[in-house]
Structures are given as C-alpha cells and as structure tokens.
Amino acid sequence: MKPLILPFLLLVAVLLGFGWMNGRFGNTDFLPKKTLREKTLFFESKVDLEMGKEGEMDLMANYGSAPVTGFKIELVYDPTVIKISGLTVNRDVFNKLIESSTDQNFGKVKIEAMSNFAAGTLKTGVQKLATIKMTGLKKGGMVITGGRRPEVTIWERGNLVEGDFEIQGFKVSVK
C-alpha cells in the first residue's frame, strides 16, 4: 500500500500544476493570447441578446500594411433567431455607400462601400467598416458567416488592389 501513495501524490501534484497552468485556479499568465491574423474581417463586439432587445456589433478589418479603401461583403445568418434592424457604414472612412440591404426572409446582409478620401490620410491596422444592429427573436444561438468571399480593396504601393481577406464566423446567443 505504501508504494502506491507516492505515485498517487505525484499524480495529484501534476494534475493541480496542469490546472494552474491552464488558468483554472485564477492564473492566466500562461494562457496563449489570441492573435489577430492579417487580412481578416471579424466582429469586435460580443453580442448576448435577449428576446426582443436590440444589440449591435462592429464589423472590423485587420491589415497593418495598407489602408482598406473599399469593401463588398455578404453575410448569412439565421432569420428565425435574430432580425437585422440596421446597417451603418463607418462614414469617417467610407463616404460612398453603394449598397446596404437586408433580406430578412433568406437571412442575407449585403454591404458595399468605398472611400473617396485620399488614401494617405486613411489609417492601417484594425479598422471599423460597419455597425450592424440586431434584435433577438427567439432563444438559441447561431453563427453569422460570410455568404461569399469578401471583396476588399486596399491602397498598396500607390495602387488600389484587391486584398485577399477572409471573414471569421461570429456566434450570437439569444437568451
């Protein structure tokens, strides 16, 4: 019986150390930090909606090498869980709104905008593209994803070029 006590105590110590390193006991210094990849479209605000209540989320772009000067994005969502009640483009950057539409029957959102500002005055890095307002319709969860490949125009080396951006899915919960 005594030979089993030492390995058992060692196993318990290893499990406690592993739990401590993974932040289960309040230590978060060793947790990996989420890094944002370049040429990514993502939603910044975490949305936990309640039925009948409105919330909003910001559609963001991340590219540190050049400013985003235009975009055409189609998003797909579950229209039985949420209702998109408004789309607002960041007018500080994109002063020409080409299309802003919501199809509540099929759960599609289309946003297209361009900037007529001088590209040298636009910032690089994380940039807000649009704000989407939504209302929770029924309890549940869903993921907002890209309906097609996003078309993002960037100003690179004096030319407007097509950036190869990808969009990350975004989970929305309705309580």
mmCIF file of C-alpha atoms in Angstrom, residues 11 14 36 40 52 62 67 73 93 99 101 107 113 118 125 128 130 135 164 166 172:
data_model
loop_
_atom_site.group_PDB
_atom_site.id
_atom_site.type_symbol
_atom_site.label_atom_id
_atom_site.label_comp_id
_atom_site.label_asym_id
_atom_site.label_seq_id
_atom_site.Cartn_x
_atom_site.Cartn_y
_atom_site.Cartn_z
ATOM 1 C CA LEU A 11 -0.088 12.370 -9.978
ATOM 2 C CA VAL A 14 0.927 17.098 -11.683
ATOM 3 C CA LEU A 36 -5.411 38.583 -34.879
ATOM 4 C CA THR A 40 -9.005 39.225 -41.596
ATOM 5 C CA GLY A 52 -36.984 41.500 -28.001
ATOM 6 C CA ASN A 62 -7.234 43.986 -39.800
ATOM 7 C CA PRO A 67 -5.436 51.007 -45.516
ATOM 8 C CA ILE A 73 -19.396 41.861 -48.081
ATOM 9 C CA VAL A 93 -13.565 56.271 -43.697
ATOM 10 C CA GLU A 99 -25.301 49.077 -51.295
ATOM 11 C CA SER A 101 -29.512 45.758 -47.903
ATOM 12 C CA GLY A 107 -31.066 35.786 -43.853
ATOM 13 C CA ALA A 113 -18.923 50.987 -49.595
ATOM 14 C CA ALA A 118 -7.021 60.468 -50.031
ATOM 15 C CA GLY A 125 -4.272 48.196 -38.784
ATOM 16 C CA LYS A 128 -14.055 49.650 -38.328
ATOM 17 C CA ALA A 130 -19.665 48.945 -40.381
ATOM 18 C CA THR A 135 -32.839 42.214 -32.344
ATOM 19 C CA ASP A 164 -7.250 38.561 -50.158
ATOM 20 C CA GLU A 166 -11.115 36.100 -45.092
ATOM 21 C CA VAL A 172 -24.649 35.212 -31.484
#
